One Martini backbone bead per residue (centre of mass of N, CA, C, O) as a GRO file, in nm:
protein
  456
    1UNK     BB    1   0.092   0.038   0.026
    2UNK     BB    2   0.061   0.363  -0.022
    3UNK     BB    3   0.261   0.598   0.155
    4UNK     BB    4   0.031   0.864   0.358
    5UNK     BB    5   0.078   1.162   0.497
    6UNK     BB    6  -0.151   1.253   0.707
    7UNK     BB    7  -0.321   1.523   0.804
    8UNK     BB    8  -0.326   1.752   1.093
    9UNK     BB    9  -0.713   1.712   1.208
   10UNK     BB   10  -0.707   1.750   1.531
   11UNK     BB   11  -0.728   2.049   1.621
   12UNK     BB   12  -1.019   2.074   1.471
   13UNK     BB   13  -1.175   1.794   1.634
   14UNK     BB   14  -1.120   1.742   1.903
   15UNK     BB   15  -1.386   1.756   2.060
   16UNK     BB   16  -1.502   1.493   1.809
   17UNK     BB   17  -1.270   1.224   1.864
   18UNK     BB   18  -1.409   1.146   2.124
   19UNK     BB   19  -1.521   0.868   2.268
   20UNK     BB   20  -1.886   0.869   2.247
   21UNK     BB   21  -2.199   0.828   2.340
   22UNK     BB   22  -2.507   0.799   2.198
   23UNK     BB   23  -2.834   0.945   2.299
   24UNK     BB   24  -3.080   1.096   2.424
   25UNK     BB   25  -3.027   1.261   2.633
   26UNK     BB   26  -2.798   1.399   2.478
   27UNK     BB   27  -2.952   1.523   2.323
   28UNK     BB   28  -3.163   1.667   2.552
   29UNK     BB   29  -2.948   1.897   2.623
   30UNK     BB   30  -2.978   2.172   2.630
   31UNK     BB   31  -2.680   2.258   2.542
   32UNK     BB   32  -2.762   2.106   2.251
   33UNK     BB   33  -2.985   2.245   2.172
   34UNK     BB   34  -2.904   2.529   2.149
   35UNK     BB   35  -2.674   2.481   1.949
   36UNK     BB   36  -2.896   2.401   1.736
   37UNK     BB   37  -3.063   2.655   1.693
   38UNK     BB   38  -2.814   2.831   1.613
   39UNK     BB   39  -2.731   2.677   1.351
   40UNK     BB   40  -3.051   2.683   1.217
   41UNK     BB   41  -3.008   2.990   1.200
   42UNK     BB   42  -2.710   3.055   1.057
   43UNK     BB   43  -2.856   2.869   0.791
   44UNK     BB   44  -3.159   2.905   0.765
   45UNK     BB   45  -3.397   2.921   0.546
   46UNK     BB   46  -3.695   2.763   0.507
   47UNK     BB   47  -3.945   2.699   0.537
   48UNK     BB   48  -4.193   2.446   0.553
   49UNK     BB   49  -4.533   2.334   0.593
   50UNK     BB   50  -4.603   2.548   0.822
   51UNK     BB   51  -4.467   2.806   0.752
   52UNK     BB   52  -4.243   2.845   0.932
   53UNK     BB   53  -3.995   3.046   1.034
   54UNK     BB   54  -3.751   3.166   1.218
   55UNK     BB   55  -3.859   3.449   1.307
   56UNK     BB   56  -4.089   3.336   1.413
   57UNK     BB   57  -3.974   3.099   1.630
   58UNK     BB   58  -3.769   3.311   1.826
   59UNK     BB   59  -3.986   3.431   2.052
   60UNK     BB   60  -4.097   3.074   2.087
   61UNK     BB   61  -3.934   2.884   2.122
   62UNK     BB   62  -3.922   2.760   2.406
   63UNK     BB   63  -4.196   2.706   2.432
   64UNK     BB   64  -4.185   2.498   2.172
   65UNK     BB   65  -3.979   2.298   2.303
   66UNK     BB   66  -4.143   2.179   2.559
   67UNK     BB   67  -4.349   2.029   2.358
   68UNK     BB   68  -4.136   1.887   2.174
   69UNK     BB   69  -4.013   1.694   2.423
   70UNK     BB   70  -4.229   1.569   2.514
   71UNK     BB   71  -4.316   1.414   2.287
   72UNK     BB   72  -4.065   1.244   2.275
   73UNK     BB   73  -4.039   1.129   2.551
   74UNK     BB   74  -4.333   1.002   2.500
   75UNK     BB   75  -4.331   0.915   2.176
   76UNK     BB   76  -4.521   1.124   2.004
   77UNK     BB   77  -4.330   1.215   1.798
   78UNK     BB   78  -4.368   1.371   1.469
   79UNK     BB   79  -4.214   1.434   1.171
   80UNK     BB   80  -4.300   1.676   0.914
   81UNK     BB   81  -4.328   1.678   0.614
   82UNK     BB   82  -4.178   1.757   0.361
   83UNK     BB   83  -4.074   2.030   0.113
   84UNK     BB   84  -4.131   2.071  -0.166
   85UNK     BB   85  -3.904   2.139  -0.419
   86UNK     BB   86  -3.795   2.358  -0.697
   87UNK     BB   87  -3.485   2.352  -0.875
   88UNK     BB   88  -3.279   2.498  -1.139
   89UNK     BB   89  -3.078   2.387  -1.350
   90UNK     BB   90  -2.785   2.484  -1.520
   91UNK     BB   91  -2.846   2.193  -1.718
   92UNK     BB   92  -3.082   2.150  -1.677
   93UNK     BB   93  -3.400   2.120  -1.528
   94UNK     BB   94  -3.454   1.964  -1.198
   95UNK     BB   95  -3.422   2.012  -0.830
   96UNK     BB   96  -3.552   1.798  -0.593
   97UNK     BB   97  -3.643   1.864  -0.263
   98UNK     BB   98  -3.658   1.837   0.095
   99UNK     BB   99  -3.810   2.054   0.383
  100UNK     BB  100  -3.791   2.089   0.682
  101UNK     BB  101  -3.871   2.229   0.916
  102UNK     BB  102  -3.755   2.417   1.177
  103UNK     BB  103  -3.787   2.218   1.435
  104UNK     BB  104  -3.678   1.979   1.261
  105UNK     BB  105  -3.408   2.095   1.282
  106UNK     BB  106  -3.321   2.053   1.559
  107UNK     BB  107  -3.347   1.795   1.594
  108UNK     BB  108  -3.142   1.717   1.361
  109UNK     BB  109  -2.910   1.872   1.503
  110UNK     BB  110  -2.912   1.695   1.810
  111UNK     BB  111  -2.846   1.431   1.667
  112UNK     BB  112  -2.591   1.507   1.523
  113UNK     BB  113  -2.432   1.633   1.763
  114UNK     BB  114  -2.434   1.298   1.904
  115UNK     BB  115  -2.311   1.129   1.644
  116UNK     BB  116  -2.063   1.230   1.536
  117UNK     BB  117  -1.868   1.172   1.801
  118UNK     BB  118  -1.914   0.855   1.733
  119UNK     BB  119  -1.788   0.838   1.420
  120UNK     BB  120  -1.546   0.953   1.380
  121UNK     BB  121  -1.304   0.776   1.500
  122UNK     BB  122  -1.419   0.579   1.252
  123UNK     BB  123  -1.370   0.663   1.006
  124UNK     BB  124  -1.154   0.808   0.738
  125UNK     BB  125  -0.922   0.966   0.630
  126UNK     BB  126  -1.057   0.921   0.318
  127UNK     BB  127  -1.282   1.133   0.438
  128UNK     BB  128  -1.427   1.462   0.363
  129UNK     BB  129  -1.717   1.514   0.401
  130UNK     BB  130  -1.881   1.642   0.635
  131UNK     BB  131  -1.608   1.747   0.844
  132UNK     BB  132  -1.393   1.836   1.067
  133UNK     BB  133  -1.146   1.938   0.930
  134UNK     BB  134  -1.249   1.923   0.624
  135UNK     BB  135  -1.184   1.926   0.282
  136UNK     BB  136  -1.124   1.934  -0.101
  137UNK     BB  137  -0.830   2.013  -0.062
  138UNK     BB  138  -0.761   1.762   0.105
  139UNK     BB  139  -0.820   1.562  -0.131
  140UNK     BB  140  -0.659   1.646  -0.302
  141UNK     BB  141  -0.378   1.612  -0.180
  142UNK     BB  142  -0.402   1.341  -0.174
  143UNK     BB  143  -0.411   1.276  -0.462
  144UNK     BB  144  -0.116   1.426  -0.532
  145UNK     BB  145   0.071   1.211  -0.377
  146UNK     BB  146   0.006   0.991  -0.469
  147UNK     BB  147   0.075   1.002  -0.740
  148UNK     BB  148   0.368   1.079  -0.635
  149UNK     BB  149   0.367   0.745  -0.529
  150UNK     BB  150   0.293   0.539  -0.740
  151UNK     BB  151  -0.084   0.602  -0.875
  152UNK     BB  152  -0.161   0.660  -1.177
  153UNK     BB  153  -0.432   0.480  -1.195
  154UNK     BB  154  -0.803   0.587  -1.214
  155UNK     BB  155  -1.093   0.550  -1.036
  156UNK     BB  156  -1.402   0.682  -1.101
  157UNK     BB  157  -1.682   0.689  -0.911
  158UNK     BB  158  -2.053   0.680  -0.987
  159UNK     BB  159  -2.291   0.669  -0.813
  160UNK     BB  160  -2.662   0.595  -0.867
  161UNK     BB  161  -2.848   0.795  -0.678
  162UNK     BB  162  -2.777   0.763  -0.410
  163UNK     BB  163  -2.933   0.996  -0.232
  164UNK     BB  164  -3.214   0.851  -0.379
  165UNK     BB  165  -3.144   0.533  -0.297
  166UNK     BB  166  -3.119   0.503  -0.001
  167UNK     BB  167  -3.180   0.251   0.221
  168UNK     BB  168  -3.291   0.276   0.489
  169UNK     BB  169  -3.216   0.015   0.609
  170UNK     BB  170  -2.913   0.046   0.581
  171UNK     BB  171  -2.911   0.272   0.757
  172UNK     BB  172  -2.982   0.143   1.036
  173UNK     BB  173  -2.788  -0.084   1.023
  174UNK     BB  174  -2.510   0.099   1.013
  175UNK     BB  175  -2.600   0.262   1.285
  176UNK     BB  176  -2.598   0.013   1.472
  177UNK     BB  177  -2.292  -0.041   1.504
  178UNK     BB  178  -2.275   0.275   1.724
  179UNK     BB  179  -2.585   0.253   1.805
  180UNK     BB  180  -2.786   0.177   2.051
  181UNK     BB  181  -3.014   0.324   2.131
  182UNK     BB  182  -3.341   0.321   2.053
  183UNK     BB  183  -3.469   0.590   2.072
  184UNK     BB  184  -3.283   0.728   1.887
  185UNK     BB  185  -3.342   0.494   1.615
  186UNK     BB  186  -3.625   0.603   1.610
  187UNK     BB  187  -3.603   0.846   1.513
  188UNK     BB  188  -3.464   0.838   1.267
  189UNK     BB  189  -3.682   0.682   1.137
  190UNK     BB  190  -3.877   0.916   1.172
  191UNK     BB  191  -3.671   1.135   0.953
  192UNK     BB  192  -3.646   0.937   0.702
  193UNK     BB  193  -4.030   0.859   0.692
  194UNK     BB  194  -4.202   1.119   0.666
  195UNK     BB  195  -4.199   1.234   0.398
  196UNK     BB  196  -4.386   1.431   0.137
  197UNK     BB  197  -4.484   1.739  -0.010
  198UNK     BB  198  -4.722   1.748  -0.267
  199UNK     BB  199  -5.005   1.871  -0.436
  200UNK     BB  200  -5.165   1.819  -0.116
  201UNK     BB  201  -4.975   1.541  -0.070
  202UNK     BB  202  -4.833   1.253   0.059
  203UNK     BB  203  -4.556   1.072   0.042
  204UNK     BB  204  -4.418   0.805   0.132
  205UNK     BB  205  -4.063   0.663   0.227
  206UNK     BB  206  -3.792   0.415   0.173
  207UNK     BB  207  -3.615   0.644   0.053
  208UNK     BB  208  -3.339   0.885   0.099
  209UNK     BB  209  -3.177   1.200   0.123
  210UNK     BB  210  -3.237   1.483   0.239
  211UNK     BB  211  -3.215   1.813   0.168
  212UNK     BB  212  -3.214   1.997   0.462
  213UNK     BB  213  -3.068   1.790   0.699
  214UNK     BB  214  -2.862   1.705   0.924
  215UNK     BB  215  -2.787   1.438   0.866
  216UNK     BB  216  -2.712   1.336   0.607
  217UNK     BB  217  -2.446   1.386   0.576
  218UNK     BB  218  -2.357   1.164   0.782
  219UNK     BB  219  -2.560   0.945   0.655
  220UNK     BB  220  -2.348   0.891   0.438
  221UNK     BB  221  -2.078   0.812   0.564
  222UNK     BB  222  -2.228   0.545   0.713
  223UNK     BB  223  -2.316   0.405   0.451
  224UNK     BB  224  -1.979   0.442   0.300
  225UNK     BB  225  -1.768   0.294   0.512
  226UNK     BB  226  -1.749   0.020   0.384
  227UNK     BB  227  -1.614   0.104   0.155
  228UNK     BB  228  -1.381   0.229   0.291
  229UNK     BB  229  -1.254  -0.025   0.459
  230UNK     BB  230  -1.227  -0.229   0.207
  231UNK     BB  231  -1.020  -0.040   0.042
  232UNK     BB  232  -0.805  -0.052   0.267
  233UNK     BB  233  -0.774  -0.347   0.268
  234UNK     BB  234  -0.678  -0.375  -0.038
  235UNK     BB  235  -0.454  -0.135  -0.046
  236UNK     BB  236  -0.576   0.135  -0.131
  237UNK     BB  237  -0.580   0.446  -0.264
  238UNK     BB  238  -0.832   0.725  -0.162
  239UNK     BB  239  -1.089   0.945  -0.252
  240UNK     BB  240  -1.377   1.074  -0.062
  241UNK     BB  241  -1.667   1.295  -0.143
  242UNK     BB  242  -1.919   1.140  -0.033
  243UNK     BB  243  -1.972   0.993  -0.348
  244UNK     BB  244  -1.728   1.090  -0.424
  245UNK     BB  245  -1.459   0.837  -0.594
  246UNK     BB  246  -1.128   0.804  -0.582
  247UNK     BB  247  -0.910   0.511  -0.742
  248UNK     BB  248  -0.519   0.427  -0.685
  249UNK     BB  249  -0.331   0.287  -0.893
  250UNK     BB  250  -0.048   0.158  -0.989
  251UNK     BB  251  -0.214  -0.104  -1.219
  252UNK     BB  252  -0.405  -0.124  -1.478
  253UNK     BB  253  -0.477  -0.414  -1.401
  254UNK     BB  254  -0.666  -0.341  -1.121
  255UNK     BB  255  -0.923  -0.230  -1.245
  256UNK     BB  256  -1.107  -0.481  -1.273
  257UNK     BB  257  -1.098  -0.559  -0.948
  258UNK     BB  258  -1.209  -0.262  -0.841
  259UNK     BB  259  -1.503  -0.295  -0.973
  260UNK     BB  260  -1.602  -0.541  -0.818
  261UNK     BB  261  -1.574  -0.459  -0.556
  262UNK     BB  262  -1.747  -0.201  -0.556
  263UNK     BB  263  -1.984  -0.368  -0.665
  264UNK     BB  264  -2.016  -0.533  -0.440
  265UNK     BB  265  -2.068  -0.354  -0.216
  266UNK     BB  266  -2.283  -0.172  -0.371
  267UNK     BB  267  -2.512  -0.399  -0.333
  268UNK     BB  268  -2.511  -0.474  -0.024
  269UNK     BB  269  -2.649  -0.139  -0.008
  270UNK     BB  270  -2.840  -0.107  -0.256
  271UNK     BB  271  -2.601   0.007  -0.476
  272UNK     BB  272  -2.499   0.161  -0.767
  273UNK     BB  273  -2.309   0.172  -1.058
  274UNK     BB  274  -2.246   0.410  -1.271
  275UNK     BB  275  -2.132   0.301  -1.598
  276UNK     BB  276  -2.138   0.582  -1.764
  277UNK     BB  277  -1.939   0.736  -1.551
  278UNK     BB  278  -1.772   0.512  -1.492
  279UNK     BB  279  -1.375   0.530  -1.466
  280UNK     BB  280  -1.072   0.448  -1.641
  281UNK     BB  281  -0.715   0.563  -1.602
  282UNK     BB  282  -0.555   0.796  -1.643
  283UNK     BB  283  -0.513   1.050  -1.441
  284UNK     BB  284  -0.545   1.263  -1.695
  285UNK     BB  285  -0.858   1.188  -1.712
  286UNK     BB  286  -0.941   1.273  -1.478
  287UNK     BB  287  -1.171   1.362  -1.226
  288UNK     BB  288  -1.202   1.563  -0.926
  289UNK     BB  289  -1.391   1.845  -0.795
  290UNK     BB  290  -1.313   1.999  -1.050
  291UNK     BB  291  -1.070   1.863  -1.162
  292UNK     BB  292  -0.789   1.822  -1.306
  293UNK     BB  293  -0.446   1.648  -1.435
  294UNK     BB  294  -0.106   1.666  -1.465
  295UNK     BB  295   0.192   1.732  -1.614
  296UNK     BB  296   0.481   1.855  -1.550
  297UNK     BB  297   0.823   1.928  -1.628
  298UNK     BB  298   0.869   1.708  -1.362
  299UNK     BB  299   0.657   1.486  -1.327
  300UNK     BB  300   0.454   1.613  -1.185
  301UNK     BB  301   0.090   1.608  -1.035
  302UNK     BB  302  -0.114   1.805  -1.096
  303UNK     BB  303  -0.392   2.099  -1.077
  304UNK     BB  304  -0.680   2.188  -1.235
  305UNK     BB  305  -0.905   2.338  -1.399
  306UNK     BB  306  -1.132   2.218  -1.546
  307UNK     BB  307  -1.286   2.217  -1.821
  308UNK     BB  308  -1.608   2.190  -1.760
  309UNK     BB  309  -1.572   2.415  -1.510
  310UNK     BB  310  -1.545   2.629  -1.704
  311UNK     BB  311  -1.767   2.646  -1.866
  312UNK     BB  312  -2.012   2.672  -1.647
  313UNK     BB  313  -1.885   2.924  -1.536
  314UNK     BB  314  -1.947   3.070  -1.776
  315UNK     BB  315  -2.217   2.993  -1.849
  316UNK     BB  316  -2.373   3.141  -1.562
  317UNK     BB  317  -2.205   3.442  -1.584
  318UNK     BB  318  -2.348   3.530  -1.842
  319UNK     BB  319  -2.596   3.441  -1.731
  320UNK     BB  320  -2.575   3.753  -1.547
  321UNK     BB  321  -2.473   3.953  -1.705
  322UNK     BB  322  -2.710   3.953  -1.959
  323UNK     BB  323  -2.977   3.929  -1.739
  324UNK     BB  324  -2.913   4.082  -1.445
  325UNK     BB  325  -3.045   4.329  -1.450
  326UNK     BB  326  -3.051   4.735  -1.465
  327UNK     BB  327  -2.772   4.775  -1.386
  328UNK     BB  328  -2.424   4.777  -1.352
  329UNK     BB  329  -2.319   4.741  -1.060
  330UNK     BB  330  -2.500   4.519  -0.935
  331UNK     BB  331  -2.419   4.330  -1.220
  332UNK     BB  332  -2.126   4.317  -1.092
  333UNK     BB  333  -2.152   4.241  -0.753
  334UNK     BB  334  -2.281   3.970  -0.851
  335UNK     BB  335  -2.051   3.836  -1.021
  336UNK     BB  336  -1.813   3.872  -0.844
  337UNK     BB  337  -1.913   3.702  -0.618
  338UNK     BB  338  -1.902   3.421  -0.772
  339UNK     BB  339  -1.631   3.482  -0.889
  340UNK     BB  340  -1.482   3.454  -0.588
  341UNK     BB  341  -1.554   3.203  -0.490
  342UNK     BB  342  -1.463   3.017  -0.746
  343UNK     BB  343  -1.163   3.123  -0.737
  344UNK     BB  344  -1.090   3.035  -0.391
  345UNK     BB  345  -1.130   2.718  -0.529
  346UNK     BB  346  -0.972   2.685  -0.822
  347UNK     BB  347  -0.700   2.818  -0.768
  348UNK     BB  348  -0.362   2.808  -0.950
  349UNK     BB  349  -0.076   2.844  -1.073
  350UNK     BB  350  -0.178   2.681  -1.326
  351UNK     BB  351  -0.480   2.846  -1.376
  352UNK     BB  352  -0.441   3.161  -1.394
  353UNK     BB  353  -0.461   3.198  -1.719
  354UNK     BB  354  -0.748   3.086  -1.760
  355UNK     BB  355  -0.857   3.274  -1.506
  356UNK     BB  356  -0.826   3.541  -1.645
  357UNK     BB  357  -0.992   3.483  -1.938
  358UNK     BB  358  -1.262   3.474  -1.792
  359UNK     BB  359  -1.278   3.722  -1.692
  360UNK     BB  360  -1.248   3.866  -1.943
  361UNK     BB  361  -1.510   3.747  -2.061
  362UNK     BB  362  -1.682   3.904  -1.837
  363UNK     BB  363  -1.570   4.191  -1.881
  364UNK     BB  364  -1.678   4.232  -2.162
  365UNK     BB  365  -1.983   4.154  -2.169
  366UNK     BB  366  -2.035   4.431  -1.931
  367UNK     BB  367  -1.927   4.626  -2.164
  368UNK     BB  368  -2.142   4.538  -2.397
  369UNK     BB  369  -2.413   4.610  -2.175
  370UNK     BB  370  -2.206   4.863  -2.054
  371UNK     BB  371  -2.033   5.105  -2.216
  372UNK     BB  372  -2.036   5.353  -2.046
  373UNK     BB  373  -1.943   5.252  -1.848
  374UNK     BB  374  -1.748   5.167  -1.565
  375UNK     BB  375  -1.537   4.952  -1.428
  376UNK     BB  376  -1.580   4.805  -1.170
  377UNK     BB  377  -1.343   4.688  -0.924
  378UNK     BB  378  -1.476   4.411  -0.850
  379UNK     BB  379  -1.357   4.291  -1.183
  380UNK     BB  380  -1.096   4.316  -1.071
  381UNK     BB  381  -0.858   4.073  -1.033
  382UNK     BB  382  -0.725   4.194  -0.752
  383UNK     BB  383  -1.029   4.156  -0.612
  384UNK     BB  384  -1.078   3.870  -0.721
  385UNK     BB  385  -0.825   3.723  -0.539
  386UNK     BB  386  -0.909   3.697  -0.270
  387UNK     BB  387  -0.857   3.501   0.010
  388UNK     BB  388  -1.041   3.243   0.096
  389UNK     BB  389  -1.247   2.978   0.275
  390UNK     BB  390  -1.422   2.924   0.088
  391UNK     BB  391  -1.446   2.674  -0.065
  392UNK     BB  392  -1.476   2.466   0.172
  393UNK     BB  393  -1.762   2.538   0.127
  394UNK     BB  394  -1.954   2.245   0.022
  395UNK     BB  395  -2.247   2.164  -0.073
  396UNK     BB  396  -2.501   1.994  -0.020
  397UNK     BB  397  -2.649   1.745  -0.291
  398UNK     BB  398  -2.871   1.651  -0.199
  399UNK     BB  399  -3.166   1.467  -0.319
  400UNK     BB  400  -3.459   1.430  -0.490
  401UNK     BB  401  -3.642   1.244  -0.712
  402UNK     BB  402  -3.764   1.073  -0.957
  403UNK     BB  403  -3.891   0.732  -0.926
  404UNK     BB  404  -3.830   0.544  -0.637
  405UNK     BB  405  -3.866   0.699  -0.404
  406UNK     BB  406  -4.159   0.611  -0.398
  407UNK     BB  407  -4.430   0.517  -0.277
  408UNK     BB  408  -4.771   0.424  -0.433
  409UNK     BB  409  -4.865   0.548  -0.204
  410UNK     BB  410  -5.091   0.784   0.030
  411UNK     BB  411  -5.090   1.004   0.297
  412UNK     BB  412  -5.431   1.095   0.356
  413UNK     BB  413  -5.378   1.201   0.628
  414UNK     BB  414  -5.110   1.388   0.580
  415UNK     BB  415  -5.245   1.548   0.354
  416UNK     BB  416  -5.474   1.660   0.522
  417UNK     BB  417  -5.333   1.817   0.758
  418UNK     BB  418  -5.157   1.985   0.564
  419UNK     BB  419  -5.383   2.149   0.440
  420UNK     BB  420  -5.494   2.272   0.692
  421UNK     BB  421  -5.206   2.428   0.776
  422UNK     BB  422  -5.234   2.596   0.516
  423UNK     BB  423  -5.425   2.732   0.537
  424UNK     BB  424  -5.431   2.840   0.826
  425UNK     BB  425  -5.126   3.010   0.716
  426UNK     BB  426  -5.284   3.170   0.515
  427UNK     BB  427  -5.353   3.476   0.441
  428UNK     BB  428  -5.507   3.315   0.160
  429UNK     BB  429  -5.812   3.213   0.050
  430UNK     BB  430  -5.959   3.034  -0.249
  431UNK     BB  431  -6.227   2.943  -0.494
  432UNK     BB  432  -6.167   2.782  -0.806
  433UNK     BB  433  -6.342   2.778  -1.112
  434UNK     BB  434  -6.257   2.501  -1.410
  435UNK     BB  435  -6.355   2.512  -1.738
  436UNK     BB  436  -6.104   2.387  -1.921
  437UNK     BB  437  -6.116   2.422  -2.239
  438UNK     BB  438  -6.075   2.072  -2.302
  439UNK     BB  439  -6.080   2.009  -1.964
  440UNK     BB  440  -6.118   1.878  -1.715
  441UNK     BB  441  -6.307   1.981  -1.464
  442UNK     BB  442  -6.256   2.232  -1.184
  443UNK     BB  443  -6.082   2.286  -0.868
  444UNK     BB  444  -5.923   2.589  -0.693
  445UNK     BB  445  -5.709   2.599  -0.409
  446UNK     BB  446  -5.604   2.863  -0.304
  447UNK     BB  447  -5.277   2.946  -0.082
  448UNK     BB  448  -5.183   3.232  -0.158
  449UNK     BB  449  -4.948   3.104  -0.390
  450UNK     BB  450  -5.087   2.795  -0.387
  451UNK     BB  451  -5.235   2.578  -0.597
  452UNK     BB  452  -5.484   2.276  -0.572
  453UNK     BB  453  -5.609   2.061  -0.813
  454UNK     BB  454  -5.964   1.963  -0.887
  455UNK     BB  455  -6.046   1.711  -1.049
  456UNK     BB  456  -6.368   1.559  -1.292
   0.00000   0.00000   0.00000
């Protein structure tokens, strides 16, 4: 096995390092709950379902937590479904969401925070994603050490709609391998299974990690250890992020053993590789994090920024340039700052020539849409490089899906629920009749901007 030292990422989590067994109690100590309901906050986000926001939850918190307290420590607690939304991909199509209340993100974030110390220690060090003292550069960084310590050869996994694919039973089952309390293990399984709401109606699931839920990240990664596990076993080296992972092997022959071990592995856990996005070749083919490799003038494996993270950056700030808003300033400090986040994640000393390339093409377009002004500060080279460590903040990308993700019945008590919910919390609600026009007739429930069609 390619040995790789590395980086000392103790001082970062020292605090969640110590193995501690996670508990309901320790779940639900004051000091616990308090800062779940801080991150919760800091995180922002939209309401649920029951429509309630943070603002408004912040001057009553206290007294609506020790009502779901008692629910919980009753038995009798249970999380209200999913807010689907609907985002639109830069790629085209839709990304499908999934949104607890905001009650219920404390609730989540609470149970986070008590599991998480739980299995830090257990991880590998070869995981990277959602993780304290950890991030994207990180496994970079492993990446180029490996490779240039004898394993040119990449195989890069990718899992078959992971996030969205993911069987409850499988999270519980890899879950009790190191939490013991039943009661705790009884909420994940009721946050897990709570359904989703659209369309007026709540649909049960039986897979998927929602994004918005601060559980995801963790249950995600105690999902894919045995992955992990396994892979070092084998004495390959690799690094994985999420759901994304490189594995870097000495010599081309290895390649068909290391995929049918993934293969394998990933069936245990009831998923799939996706074999049209699953590549092996040398590393300079290779893509990972949005990073491309290639070997410099001494033969040593460098990173920069893909031409596919190009070309999509690239379109993404010119329909920002082209088309949001009319004022030239604030034009430029919206493309800025998407700009300078962009480049504080991609740059490097043998990026700079392309990533300097790509502004220039950027402030043409705005100075073509805006010929009379000045040219903001904000867009020139030297402010747009200044350095964050936004970079390391990679957001969560789990989603639901359609497809296998529900279950084919309907949860008609918790949709009739719902929508009596949503009815008292809107603002305004009326009923129109909808005389089709060539379609069957029926009626409109409309509940603020929100509304739901009765067809007949």
């Amino acid at each position: 096995m390619t040995t790789i030292q590395e980086e000392d990422f103790a001082s970062a989590y020292e605090s969640v390092h110590r193995r501690a067994p996670a508990t309901f109690e320790a779940m639900l100590e004051p000091e616990n709950v308090s800062t779940a309901w801080e991150r919760v906050r800091r995180n922002r986000g939209c309401a649920g379902v029951d429509g309630v926001s943070i603002a408004e939850l912040l001057p009553i918190f206290d007294q609506e937590w020790l009502s779901v307290e008692r629910a919980i420590r009753a038995g009798v607690y249970r999380p209200q479904p999913l807010l689907r939304v609907r985002i639109p991909k830069p790629s085209g199509g839709e990304r499908l969401l999934g949104i607890p209340t905001v009650m219920d993100r404390v609730v989540q974030q609470s149970m986070a925070q008590v599991l998480s110390p739980c299995w830090e220690p257990v991880f590998s060090p070869r995981s990277f994603a959602y993780r304290p003292g950890r991030g994207p550069r990180n496994a970079l960084g492993l990446v180029e050490t490996a490779l240039n310590h004898g394993a040119p050869w990449a195989l890069h996994l990718d899992i078959k709609d992971f996030f969205d694919s993911v069987p409850h039973a499988v999270v519980l089952g890899e879950l009790a391998t190191e939490v013991a309390d039943q009661r705790l293990a009884a909420l994940v399984r009721q946050t897990l299974q709570s359904g989703v709401y659209e369309h007026g109606i709540v649909r049960p699931m039986s897979v998927g990690l929602a994004q918005g839920s601060p559980l995801s990240p963790l249950l995600a990664n105690v999902v894919l250890h045995p992955l992990d596990t396994k892979l070092e076993a084998a004495g390959w080296e690799f690094a994985r992020y999420a759901d994304d992972c490189l594995v870097l092997l000495p010599g081309e022959e290895i390649g068909t053993k290391a995929r049918r071990l993934v293969i394998q592995i990933l069936e245990d856990l009831g998923l799939r590789l996706n074999e049209q996005k699953t590549t092996f070749g040398h590393f300079t083919e290779s893509r990972f994090l949005g990073f491309a490799f290639r070997q410099d003038a001494h033969g040593r494996a460098i990173r920069e920024a893909s031409p596919e993270a190009l070309a999509e950056a690239e379109k993404t700030l010119l329909r920002v340039v082209q088309s949001a808003g009319y004022e030239g300033q604030s034009v430029a400090v919206e493309a800025a700052e998407m700009l300078q986040s962009w480049l504080t994640y991609f740059h490097t000393a043998e990026s700079e020539t392309v990533l300097r390339t790509l502004v220039d093409r950027i402030v043409a377009a705005w100075q073509a849409r805006f010929p009379r002004s000045t040219l903001p500060t904000c867009l020139q080279w030297e402010n747009l490089c200044r350095r964050h460590n936004a970079g390391e903040r990679v957001g969560y990308s789990g989603h639901f899906e359609d497809g296998d993700t529900f279950d084919d019945s309907i949860n008609w008590s918790d949709s009739f629920r719902c929508l009596l919910l949503r009815l008292w919390r809107s603002r305004w609600w009326r009923l129109e009749y909808d005389l089709g026009w060539g379609r069957p007739h029926g009626f409109r429930l409309c509940l603020g901007r929100h509304r739901i069609n009765i067809r007949f």
